[in-house]
Coordinates of C-alpha atoms in Angstrom, one line a residue:
Chain J
M145 CA -9.5 26.4 23.4
S146 CA -8.0 29.9 23.9
G147 CA -9.1 33.0 22.0
T148 CA -6.3 32.9 19.5
D149 CA -6.9 29.3 18.7
S150 CA -10.6 29.9 18.2
T151 CA -9.8 32.8 15.8
R152 CA -7.4 30.6 14.0
G153 CA -10.2 27.9 13.8
R154 CA -12.6 30.4 12.3
Y155 CA -10.0 31.5 9.8
R156 CA -9.4 27.9 8.8
I157 CA -13.1 27.2 8.3
R158 CA -13.3 30.3 6.1
V159 CA -10.2 29.3 4.1
G160 CA -11.5 25.7 3.8
M161 CA -14.9 26.9 2.7
V162 CA -13.4 29.3 0.1
L163 CA -11.1 26.6 -1.3
L164 CA -14.0 24.1 -1.5
S165 CA -16.2 26.6 -3.3
V166 CA -13.5 27.4 -5.8
W167 CA -12.9 23.7 -6.4
I168 CA -16.6 23.0 -6.9
L169 CA -17.0 26.0 -9.2
A170 CA -14.0 24.8 -11.2
A171 CA -15.6 21.4 -11.6
L172 CA -18.7 23.1 -12.9
V173 CA -17.0 25.5 -15.3
V174 CA -13.8 24.0 -16.5
P175 CA -15.4 21.0 -18.5
E176 CA -17.6 23.5 -20.3
V177 CA -14.8 25.8 -21.5
W178 CA -11.9 23.4 -22.0
P179 CA -11.1 22.6 -25.6
D180 CA -11.3 18.8 -25.1
R181 CA -14.3 16.8 -24.1
Y182 CA -13.9 14.1 -21.4
D183 CA -14.8 11.4 -23.9
S184 CA -13.1 12.7 -27.1
V185 CA -10.7 9.9 -28.2
N186 CA -7.5 10.9 -30.1
Y187 CA -5.0 8.0 -30.6
S188 CA -2.3 10.3 -32.0
V189 CA -1.7 11.7 -28.5
S190 CA -2.2 8.4 -26.6
L191 CA -0.4 8.3 -23.2
S192 CA 1.4 11.6 -23.7
S193 CA 3.0 13.0 -20.5
P194 CA 1.9 16.3 -18.9
S195 CA 2.4 19.3 -21.2
L196 CA 1.0 22.8 -21.8
R197 CA -1.7 21.4 -24.1
H198 CA -2.6 18.5 -21.8
P199 CA -1.6 19.7 -18.2
L200 CA -2.1 16.3 -16.7
G201 CA -1.2 14.2 -19.8
T202 CA -3.5 11.9 -21.7
D203 CA -4.7 8.3 -21.2
A204 CA -4.4 5.3 -23.4
L205 CA -7.2 6.5 -25.7
G206 CA -5.6 10.0 -25.9
R207 CA -8.3 11.6 -23.8
D208 CA -7.2 14.7 -21.9
L209 CA -6.7 13.7 -18.2
F210 CA -7.3 17.2 -16.8
V211 CA -10.8 17.5 -18.2
R212 CA -11.5 14.0 -17.1
V213 CA -10.4 14.8 -13.6
M214 CA -12.7 17.8 -13.5
V215 CA -15.7 15.8 -14.8
G216 CA -14.7 13.1 -12.3
A217 CA -15.0 15.8 -9.7
R218 CA -18.6 16.5 -10.7
V219 CA -19.4 12.8 -10.6
S220 CA -17.6 12.0 -7.3
L221 CA -19.0 15.1 -5.6
A222 CA -22.5 14.5 -6.9
V223 CA -22.5 10.9 -5.8
A224 CA -21.1 11.9 -2.4
A225 CA -23.6 14.7 -1.8
L226 CA -26.6 12.7 -3.0
S227 CA -25.6 9.8 -0.8
R228 CA -25.5 12.2 2.2
V229 CA -29.1 13.2 1.3
V230 CA -30.2 9.6 1.4
A231 CA -28.3 8.9 4.6
L232 CA -29.6 12.1 6.3
F233 CA -33.1 11.4 5.3
I234 CA -33.1 7.9 6.7
G235 CA -30.8 8.6 9.7
V236 CA -32.6 11.8 10.8
L237 CA -36.1 10.3 10.5
L238 CA -35.3 6.9 12.1
G239 CA -33.0 8.3 14.8
G240 CA -35.3 11.1 15.5
W241 CA -38.3 8.8 15.7
A242 CA -36.4 6.5 18.1
G243 CA -35.4 9.2 20.4
F244 CA -38.8 10.9 20.4
Q245 CA -41.0 7.8 20.9
G246 CA -38.6 6.0 23.2
R247 CA -39.7 2.5 24.6
W248 CA -40.0 -0.3 22.0
V249 CA -39.5 2.0 19.0
D250 CA -36.3 3.2 20.4
L251 CA -35.2 -0.4 21.3
A252 CA -36.1 -1.7 17.8
V253 CA -34.5 1.1 15.8
M254 CA -31.4 1.1 17.8
R255 CA -31.0 -2.7 17.4
V256 CA -31.3 -2.2 13.6
V257 CA -28.6 0.5 14.0
D258 CA -26.4 -2.0 15.9
V259 CA -26.8 -4.4 13.0
M260 CA -26.0 -1.8 10.4
L261 CA -22.9 -0.7 12.4
A262 CA -21.7 -4.3 12.6
F263 CA -22.2 -4.9 8.9
P264 CA -19.1 -3.9 7.0
T265 CA -20.1 -0.7 5.2
L266 CA -18.1 -1.0 2.0
L267 CA -19.2 -4.6 1.6
L268 CA -22.8 -3.7 2.1
A269 CA -22.4 -1.0 -0.6
V270 CA -20.7 -3.6 -2.8
A271 CA -23.5 -6.0 -2.3
L272 CA -26.2 -3.4 -3.1
V273 CA -24.4 -2.3 -6.3
A274 CA -23.9 -6.0 -7.3
I275 CA -27.6 -6.6 -6.9
W276 CA -28.9 -3.5 -8.6
G277 CA -26.2 -3.0 -11.2
A278 CA -23.7 -0.2 -11.3
N279 CA -25.0 3.2 -12.3
L280 CA -25.0 6.7 -10.8
V281 CA -28.3 6.4 -9.0
V282 CA -27.5 3.0 -7.5
L283 CA -24.1 4.2 -6.4
F284 CA -25.4 7.0 -4.3
V285 CA -28.4 5.1 -2.9
A286 CA -26.1 2.2 -2.0
I287 CA -23.6 4.4 -0.2
G288 CA -26.4 6.3 1.5
L289 CA -28.1 3.1 2.6
A290 CA -24.8 1.7 3.9
S291 CA -24.0 4.7 6.1
W292 CA -27.1 6.1 7.7
A293 CA -26.6 4.3 11.1
E294 CA -24.2 6.8 12.6
I295 CA -26.4 9.7 11.7
A296 CA -29.4 7.9 13.3
R297 CA -27.4 7.4 16.5
L298 CA -26.3 11.0 16.7
M299 CA -29.8 12.3 15.9
R300 CA -31.4 10.0 18.6
A301 CA -28.9 11.4 21.2
Q302 CA -29.8 14.9 20.2
V303 CA -33.6 14.3 20.4
L304 CA -33.2 12.8 23.8
V305 CA -31.6 16.0 25.0
V306 CA -33.9 18.5 23.2
K307 CA -37.2 16.9 24.1
E308 CA -36.5 17.4 27.7
L309 CA -35.7 21.1 27.2
E310 CA -38.2 23.7 28.5
Y311 CA -39.5 24.9 25.2
S312 CA -40.4 21.3 24.2
Q313 CA -42.1 20.7 27.5
A314 CA -43.9 24.0 27.2
A315 CA -45.1 23.2 23.7
L316 CA -46.4 19.9 25.0
V317 CA -48.2 21.6 27.9
L318 CA -49.7 24.1 25.4
G319 CA -51.3 21.1 23.7
V320 CA -49.2 21.0 20.5
G321 CA -49.7 17.7 18.7
R322 CA -47.0 15.2 18.8
A323 CA -46.2 15.3 15.1
M324 CA -46.1 19.1 15.2
L325 CA -43.9 19.0 18.3
F326 CA -41.5 16.7 16.6
F327 CA -41.2 18.3 13.2
R328 CA -41.7 21.9 14.2
H329 CA -39.9 22.2 17.5
I330 CA -37.6 19.3 18.1
L331 CA -36.2 18.3 14.7
P332 CA -35.0 21.7 13.6
N333 CA -33.1 22.2 16.9
C334 CA -31.3 18.8 16.5
L335 CA -30.1 19.4 13.0
T336 CA -27.0 21.5 13.5
P337 CA -24.7 18.8 14.8
V338 CA -26.1 16.4 12.4
L339 CA -25.4 18.6 9.5
V340 CA -21.9 19.4 10.7
W341 CA -21.3 15.6 10.9
T342 CA -22.4 15.5 7.3
T343 CA -19.4 17.6 6.3
T344 CA -17.1 14.9 7.5
G345 CA -19.5 12.4 6.1
M346 CA -18.9 13.9 2.6
A347 CA -15.2 12.9 3.0
G348 CA -16.2 9.3 3.9
A349 CA -18.7 9.2 1.0
I350 CA -16.1 10.4 -1.5
L351 CA -13.7 7.7 -0.3
A352 CA -16.5 5.1 -0.5
E353 CA -17.3 6.0 -4.1
S354 CA -13.7 5.8 -5.0
G355 CA -13.4 2.4 -3.3
L356 CA -16.4 1.0 -5.2
S357 CA -15.1 2.4 -8.5
F358 CA -11.7 0.9 -7.8
L359 CA -13.4 -2.5 -7.3
G360 CA -15.0 -2.0 -10.7
L361 CA -18.5 -1.2 -9.3
G362 CA -18.5 2.5 -10.1
V363 CA -20.2 4.7 -12.8
E364 CA -20.3 3.3 -16.3
P365 CA -17.5 4.3 -18.7
P366 CA -16.7 6.6 -20.4
L367 CA -18.1 8.7 -17.6
P368 CA -15.1 9.2 -15.2
S369 CA -15.1 9.4 -11.4
W370 CA -11.9 9.8 -9.4
G371 CA -11.9 6.2 -8.2
A372 CA -12.5 4.9 -11.7
L373 CA -9.7 7.2 -13.1
I374 CA -7.3 5.9 -10.4
A375 CA -8.2 2.3 -11.2
Q376 CA -7.8 2.8 -15.0
G377 CA -4.6 4.8 -14.5
W378 CA -3.1 1.9 -12.4
D379 CA -3.4 -0.4 -15.5
E380 CA -0.9 1.8 -17.2
V381 CA 1.4 2.5 -14.2
R382 CA 4.5 1.3 -15.9
R383 CA 4.1 3.5 -19.0
A384 CA 2.2 6.5 -17.5
P385 CA 2.4 6.7 -13.7
W386 CA 0.7 10.2 -13.7
L387 CA -2.6 8.7 -14.8
A388 CA -3.2 7.2 -11.4
F389 CA -1.4 9.9 -9.5
F390 CA -3.3 13.1 -10.4
P391 CA -6.9 11.8 -9.9
G392 CA -5.8 10.5 -6.5
L393 CA -4.2 13.8 -5.6
A394 CA -7.5 15.6 -6.6
L395 CA -9.5 13.2 -4.4
A396 CA -7.2 13.4 -1.4
W397 CA -7.1 17.2 -1.6
T398 CA -10.9 17.4 -1.7
V399 CA -11.3 14.9 1.2
I400 CA -8.7 17.0 3.2
L401 CA -10.8 20.1 2.7
F402 CA -14.0 18.4 3.8
N403 CA -12.2 16.9 6.8
L404 CA -10.7 20.3 7.7
V405 CA -13.9 22.2 7.6
G406 CA -15.9 19.4 9.3
D407 CA -13.4 19.0 12.1
R408 CA -13.3 22.7 12.8
L409 CA -17.1 23.1 12.7
R410 CA -17.4 20.1 15.1
E411 CA -14.9 21.7 17.5
D412 CA -16.8 24.9 17.4
L413 CA -20.0 23.1 18.3
D414 CA -18.5 21.0 21.1
P415 CA -18.3 23.1 24.2
R416 CA -15.7 20.8 25.7
T417 CA -13.1 21.8 23.1
R418 CA -13.8 25.5 23.3
Chain F
M321 CA -5.7 -5.6 43.8
Y322 CA -8.9 -5.1 45.8
P323 CA -8.6 -7.5 48.7
G324 CA -12.0 -9.0 49.4
G325 CA -13.6 -7.1 46.6
W326 CA -12.4 -9.3 43.8
S327 CA -15.4 -11.7 43.9
I328 CA -18.0 -8.8 43.5
V329 CA -16.0 -7.3 40.6
R330 CA -15.7 -10.7 39.0
V331 CA -19.5 -11.4 39.2
I332 CA -20.3 -8.0 37.8
L333 CA -17.8 -8.4 35.0
I334 CA -19.2 -11.8 34.1
A335 CA -22.7 -10.4 34.1
F336 CA -21.6 -7.6 31.8
V337 CA -19.9 -10.0 29.4
V338 CA -22.9 -12.4 29.4
R339 CA -25.3 -9.5 28.7
R340 CA -23.1 -8.3 25.8
L341 CA -22.8 -11.8 24.4
I342 CA -26.6 -12.3 24.4
L343 CA -27.0 -8.9 22.7
A344 CA -24.3 -10.0 20.2
V345 CA -26.3 -13.1 19.3
F346 CA -29.3 -10.9 18.4
V347 CA -27.2 -8.5 16.4
L348 CA -25.6 -11.5 14.5
W349 CA -29.0 -12.8 13.8
G350 CA -30.0 -9.4 12.4
V351 CA -26.9 -9.2 10.3
L352 CA -27.5 -12.7 9.0
T353 CA -31.2 -11.9 8.1
L354 CA -30.1 -8.7 6.3
S355 CA -27.5 -10.6 4.4
Y356 CA -30.0 -13.3 3.6
A357 CA -32.6 -10.8 2.4
L358 CA -29.9 -9.2 0.2
T359 CA -28.9 -12.5 -1.4
C360 CA -32.6 -13.3 -2.0
M361 CA -32.9 -10.0 -3.9
A362 CA -29.9 -10.8 -6.1
P363 CA -30.8 -11.4 -9.7
G364 CA -29.8 -14.7 -11.3
D365 CA -30.6 -18.3 -10.6
V366 CA -28.6 -20.1 -7.9
A367 CA -29.2 -23.4 -9.5
E368 CA -27.9 -22.2 -12.8
T369 CA -24.7 -20.8 -11.2
L370 CA -24.2 -24.3 -9.7
V371 CA -24.6 -26.4 -12.8
G372 CA -24.1 -24.0 -15.6
Q373 CA -26.5 -22.3 -17.9
R374 CA -26.6 -25.2 -20.4
A375 CA -27.9 -27.8 -18.0
D376 CA -31.1 -29.5 -19.0
P377 CA -34.3 -28.3 -17.3
E378 CA -34.9 -31.5 -15.4
A379 CA -31.5 -31.3 -13.7
L380 CA -32.2 -27.7 -12.8
A381 CA -35.6 -28.5 -11.4
E382 CA -34.0 -31.3 -9.3
I383 CA -31.4 -29.0 -7.9
R384 CA -34.0 -26.4 -7.1
A385 CA -36.0 -28.9 -5.3
K386 CA -33.0 -30.2 -3.4
L387 CA -32.0 -26.7 -2.4
G388 CA -35.6 -25.8 -1.6
L389 CA -35.5 -23.0 -4.2
D390 CA -39.0 -24.0 -5.3
R391 CA -40.5 -22.9 -2.0
D392 CA -41.3 -19.4 -0.8
P393 CA -38.5 -17.2 0.6
L394 CA -39.8 -17.4 4.2
T395 CA -39.8 -21.2 4.3
R396 CA -36.4 -21.2 2.8
Y397 CA -35.2 -18.7 5.4
V398 CA -36.5 -20.9 8.3
L399 CA -34.9 -24.0 6.7
Y400 CA -31.7 -22.1 6.2
L401 CA -31.6 -21.0 9.9
K402 CA -32.3 -24.6 10.9
S403 CA -29.4 -25.9 8.9
L404 CA -27.1 -23.2 10.3
L405 CA -28.0 -24.2 13.8
S406 CA -27.2 -27.8 13.1
G407 CA -23.8 -26.6 12.0
D408 CA -24.2 -26.9 8.2
W409 CA -23.2 -23.6 6.7
G410 CA -23.2 -24.9 3.2
V411 CA -20.8 -25.3 0.4
S412 CA -19.4 -22.5 -1.7
S413 CA -20.8 -22.7 -5.3
R414 CA -17.6 -21.2 -6.7
Y415 CA -14.9 -23.1 -4.9
R416 CA -17.0 -26.3 -4.2
E417 CA -15.6 -26.4 -0.6
P418 CA -17.3 -26.0 2.7
V419 CA -17.5 -22.3 3.4
W420 CA -15.9 -22.5 6.8
E421 CA -12.8 -24.2 5.4
L422 CA -12.4 -21.3 3.0
I423 CA -12.9 -18.7 5.7
L424 CA -10.5 -20.4 8.1
E425 CA -7.9 -20.7 5.3
R426 CA -8.1 -17.0 4.4
F427 CA -8.5 -15.5 7.8
P428 CA -5.0 -16.0 9.2
R429 CA -3.6 -13.9 6.3
T430 CA -6.0 -11.1 7.0
A431 CA -5.2 -11.3 10.7
L432 CA -1.5 -11.2 10.0
L433 CA -1.9 -8.1 7.9
A434 CA -4.2 -6.4 10.4
F435 CA -1.9 -7.0 13.3
A436 CA 1.2 -5.9 11.4
A437 CA -0.5 -2.7 10.3
L438 CA -1.7 -1.8 13.8
L439 CA 1.6 -2.7 15.5
F440 CA 3.3 -0.3 13.1
A441 CA 0.6 2.3 13.4
A442 CA 0.6 2.2 17.2
A443 CA 4.3 2.6 17.5
V444 CA 4.6 5.5 15.0
G445 CA 1.3 7.1 15.9
V446 CA 2.1 7.3 19.7
L447 CA 5.5 8.6 18.9
F448 CA 4.2 11.3 16.5
G449 CA 1.4 12.1 19.0
M450 CA 3.9 12.6 21.8
L451 CA 6.1 14.8 19.7
S452 CA 3.1 16.8 18.7
G453 CA 1.6 17.1 22.1
I454 CA 4.9 18.0 23.9
H455 CA 5.7 20.6 21.3
A456 CA 2.1 21.8 20.9
G457 CA 1.7 24.9 18.9
T458 CA 5.2 24.7 17.3
R459 CA 5.9 24.3 13.6
L460 CA 6.7 20.6 14.2
D461 CA 3.2 20.1 15.7
R462 CA 1.5 21.8 12.8
A463 CA 3.5 19.8 10.3
L464 CA 2.5 16.6 12.0
S465 CA -1.1 17.7 12.2
L466 CA -1.1 18.4 8.5
L467 CA 0.5 15.0 7.8
S468 CA -2.1 13.2 9.8
L469 CA -4.9 15.0 8.1
A470 CA -3.4 13.9 4.8
G471 CA -3.1 10.3 6.1
I472 CA -6.8 10.3 7.1
S473 CA -7.9 11.8 3.8
A474 CA -6.0 9.8 1.1
P475 CA -7.7 6.7 -0.2
V476 CA -5.8 3.6 1.1
F477 CA -5.6 2.0 -2.4
W478 CA -4.0 5.1 -3.8
I479 CA -1.4 5.2 -1.0
G480 CA -0.8 1.6 -1.8
M481 CA -0.2 2.4 -5.4
L482 CA 2.2 5.2 -4.5
L483 CA 4.1 2.8 -2.2
I484 CA 4.3 0.1 -4.9
W485 CA 5.4 2.6 -7.5
I486 CA 8.1 4.2 -5.4
L487 CA 9.4 1.3 -3.3
S488 CA 9.1 -1.6 -5.7
L489 CA 8.8 -0.4 -9.3
Q490 CA 11.4 2.5 -9.0
L491 CA 13.7 1.5 -6.1
R492 CA 13.0 -2.3 -6.5
L493 CA 13.3 -2.8 -2.7
L494 CA 10.2 -4.9 -2.1
P495 CA 7.9 -7.2 -4.1
P496 CA 5.0 -5.2 -5.5
S497 CA 2.2 -7.6 -4.6
G498 CA 1.3 -11.1 -3.8
Y499 CA 1.6 -13.4 -0.9
E500 CA 4.1 -16.1 0.1
S501 CA 3.7 -18.0 3.2
G502 CA 6.5 -17.2 5.7
D503 CA 8.0 -14.4 3.5
L504 CA 7.6 -11.2 5.4
R505 CA 8.8 -9.0 2.6
Y506 CA 5.3 -9.3 1.0
L507 CA 3.8 -8.1 4.2
I508 CA 5.6 -4.7 4.5
L509 CA 4.0 -2.7 1.8
P510 CA 0.3 -3.6 2.5
A511 CA 0.9 -3.2 6.3
L512 CA 2.3 0.3 5.6
A513 CA -0.5 1.3 3.4
L514 CA -3.2 -0.1 5.7
G515 CA -1.6 1.3 8.9
L516 CA -1.2 4.9 7.6
R517 CA -4.8 5.9 8.4
S518 CA -4.5 4.5 11.9
I519 CA -1.2 6.3 12.4
A520 CA -3.0 9.5 11.5
L521 CA -5.8 8.9 14.0
I522 CA -3.5 7.7 16.8
T523 CA -1.3 10.7 16.3
R524 CA -4.2 13.0 16.7
I525 CA -5.7 11.3 19.7
T526 CA -2.4 10.9 21.6
R527 CA -1.8 14.6 21.0
V528 CA -5.1 15.8 22.2
A529 CA -5.0 13.5 25.3
L530 CA -1.5 14.7 26.2
I531 CA -2.6 18.4 25.9
E532 CA -5.7 17.7 27.9
V533 CA -3.8 16.3 30.9
S534 CA -0.9 18.6 30.6
H535 CA -2.5 21.0 33.1
A536 CA -3.4 18.3 35.6
D537 CA -2.1 18.7 39.1
F538 CA -0.2 15.4 39.2
L539 CA 1.8 16.6 36.1
R540 CA 2.6 19.9 37.7
T541 CA 3.9 18.1 40.7
A542 CA 6.0 15.8 38.6
R543 CA 7.4 18.9 36.8
A544 CA 8.1 20.6 40.0
K545 CA 10.1 17.6 41.1
G546 CA 12.3 18.2 38.1
I547 CA 11.4 15.1 36.0
S548 CA 12.2 15.5 32.4
P549 CA 9.3 16.3 30.0
W550 CA 9.7 13.0 28.1
A551 CA 9.7 11.0 31.3
I552 CA 6.6 13.0 32.5
H553 CA 4.7 12.4 29.3
G554 CA 5.9 8.9 28.8
K555 CA 5.2 7.7 32.3
H556 CA 2.3 9.7 33.5
A557 CA 0.4 11.5 30.7
L558 CA 0.6 8.6 28.3
R559 CA -1.3 6.4 30.7
N560 CA -4.1 8.9 30.5
A561 CA -4.0 8.9 26.7
A562 CA -4.1 5.1 26.7
L563 CA -7.9 4.9 26.8
P564 CA -8.7 6.8 23.6
V565 CA -5.8 5.2 21.8
V566 CA -6.9 1.7 22.7
T567 CA -10.4 2.7 21.5
V568 CA -9.0 3.7 18.1
I569 CA -6.8 0.6 17.8
G570 CA -9.7 -1.6 18.8
L571 CA -12.1 -0.1 16.3
D572 CA -9.5 -0.3 13.5
L573 CA -8.6 -3.8 14.5
G574 CA -12.3 -4.7 14.2
S575 CA -12.6 -3.3 10.7
Y576 CA -9.2 -4.6 9.5
L577 CA -9.9 -8.1 10.7
S578 CA -13.0 -8.2 8.7
G579 CA -10.9 -7.7 5.7
S580 CA -9.4 -4.6 4.2
V581 CA -10.9 -5.2 0.9
L582 CA -9.2 -2.4 -1.0
T583 CA -5.7 -3.0 0.4
E584 CA -6.0 -6.7 -0.3
K585 CA -7.0 -5.9 -3.8
V586 CA -4.2 -3.5 -4.6
F587 CA -1.6 -5.9 -3.2
S588 CA -3.2 -9.1 -4.4
W589 CA -3.3 -10.3 -0.8
P590 CA -5.4 -13.4 -0.6
G591 CA -7.3 -12.4 2.6
I592 CA -10.9 -12.6 3.7
G593 CA -11.9 -9.2 2.3
R594 CA -11.2 -10.4 -1.3
L595 CA -12.8 -13.7 -0.6
M596 CA -16.0 -11.8 0.3
V597 CA -15.9 -9.4 -2.6
D598 CA -15.3 -12.3 -5.0
A599 CA -18.2 -14.1 -3.4
I600 CA -20.5 -11.2 -3.9
L601 CA -19.5 -10.7 -7.5
A602 CA -19.9 -14.5 -8.2
R603 CA -23.2 -14.6 -6.3
D604 CA -21.8 -17.3 -4.0
L605 CA -24.7 -17.1 -1.5
A606 CA -23.6 -19.6 1.1
L607 CA -20.1 -18.0 1.2
I608 CA -21.5 -14.5 1.4
N609 CA -23.7 -15.2 4.4
A610 CA -21.0 -17.1 6.2
C611 CA -18.4 -14.3 5.6
V612 CA -20.8 -11.6 6.7
V613 CA -21.7 -13.4 10.0
F614 CA -18.0 -14.2 10.6
M615 CA -17.0 -10.6 10.0
A616 CA -19.8 -9.1 12.1
G617 CA -19.0 -11.6 14.9
L618 CA -15.4 -10.6 14.9
F619 CA -16.3 -6.9 14.9
I620 CA -18.6 -7.4 17.9
L621 CA -16.1 -9.5 19.7
V622 CA -13.3 -7.0 19.3
N623 CA -15.5 -4.2 20.5
L624 CA -16.3 -6.3 23.6
M625 CA -12.7 -6.9 24.3
V626 CA -11.9 -3.2 23.9
D627 CA -14.5 -2.4 26.5
L628 CA -13.0 -5.0 28.8
C629 CA -9.6 -3.5 28.2
Y630 CA -10.8 -0.1 29.6
G631 CA -11.2 -1.7 33.0
L632 CA -7.6 -3.0 32.9
I633 CA -6.2 0.3 31.8
D634 CA -8.2 2.6 34.0
P635 CA -8.8 1.6 37.6
R636 CA -11.5 4.3 37.9
I637 CA -13.7 2.5 35.3
R638 CA -13.1 -0.8 37.1
R639 CA -14.3 0.7 40.3
S640 CA -17.4 2.2 38.6
Q641 CA -18.2 -1.2 37.1
A642 CA -18.1 -2.7 40.6

């Protein structure tokens, strides 16, 4: 990548980060100050089209769609972020352990990873939600459990490289214990690419949550999430097409931002694209 | 192609395939075990779902004994594996049909949708990628990049809804959803929606691959000989882009063949993805396990075929395999 391209890349990361921050801040603040609550029913304004009072219109129960989209942002982002924590926890520990120990541990863990990668992700999440019942906690745990395998694979690859580096070898020679060597010296030095990958993973997790909600396995109503809002809106598509349109737009926009930032960060890390 | 060398190449290729197939058996066994463990954890009584909640206790006990439900999970697992190996995959509790008949009935529809989506995606994606790559850095390139970013980011079922709303509810050009055997009009919208994400990925990858090889010596020579840019890229550069493009198509094919659950749901397309989700929601254990193994098997098989394709496309890999 030439100098100007790289500068443009940095600029885009910054713009992406700022837009994301503003968006998250809005999701936190708007529902608190908005005159309507996300669950306040008002049949007199049922299915009204977008206006100054209700910028995105109202749903069949007369609930303001704008505030529901903003609360949905909280739910969708929280589920996605927490699912990343779950996936990171499992992926980093298992992948790191496999790469560090090598031999049969590596063989065993990576075969489990193969199985997880061959198992259709969304269906695994669907199955877990179907077993445990749909609620917020189950949702992010299920998405996390369904998607840790790629992180494990990446982490393993990182550890394989880092453990051969001189400082790791030096620590080993100096008599540092294996646990200390792993958690203190190797793990922190493997995390950057894994965390960058997580940015793109957020995009995938948001999409996964919306998919589950669309299949009717999302958070319990009246709590909205983007996927649930799109699904509910679709039931009214003939009378009020905006109900499915705006939540989808909010979702797509957020995923675009995460993808944008994630792609650029990844390019920055990868010396081949520099 | 390589006189005298064919036999060695062939032996190595066969060894490679055999090794991968053995590995695949283990992965499939793992997938099956995971699926079995999950279905064991599922709440609810299988016997009850079979005969209904109001059946008398004796009948329930009889069915439990017949299905082996009164034994411990491990014994059941071993018995289950035994029956699978003897070819008995069980009967769906929901449809009361052998599970493989259901799967084989639904799969061709899913395959039709997957191939249509990818054919469309490959054509448009390679075209967009070439446009973008040849005009790298221009406004057209940036517009196409943005478009493909949006394509990757929008949820497929929402795109599907937009397509239905515009093309069938407003313009009344196509049927909104459903499936009629032999009527391709029902195929267009779901294939468009499903293919969009692949278009975006293929566009990106073709673009990057073209830009990467654009400084290669053989292209400079071609340019010096006065060959037009489209001919250069179409003939020479595109061949170098083929490898990553085939990878993307292969990976997407693998996941589309195992059922595009969301697309099938929006368009009421009676494919294998919906069969599977319905099976999960109805706790149809035999069907769930068979579907999972079938899907994972397809996924592994497609990946293997993609790896074999590399050798066909790129002689360098063929040589390194030998």
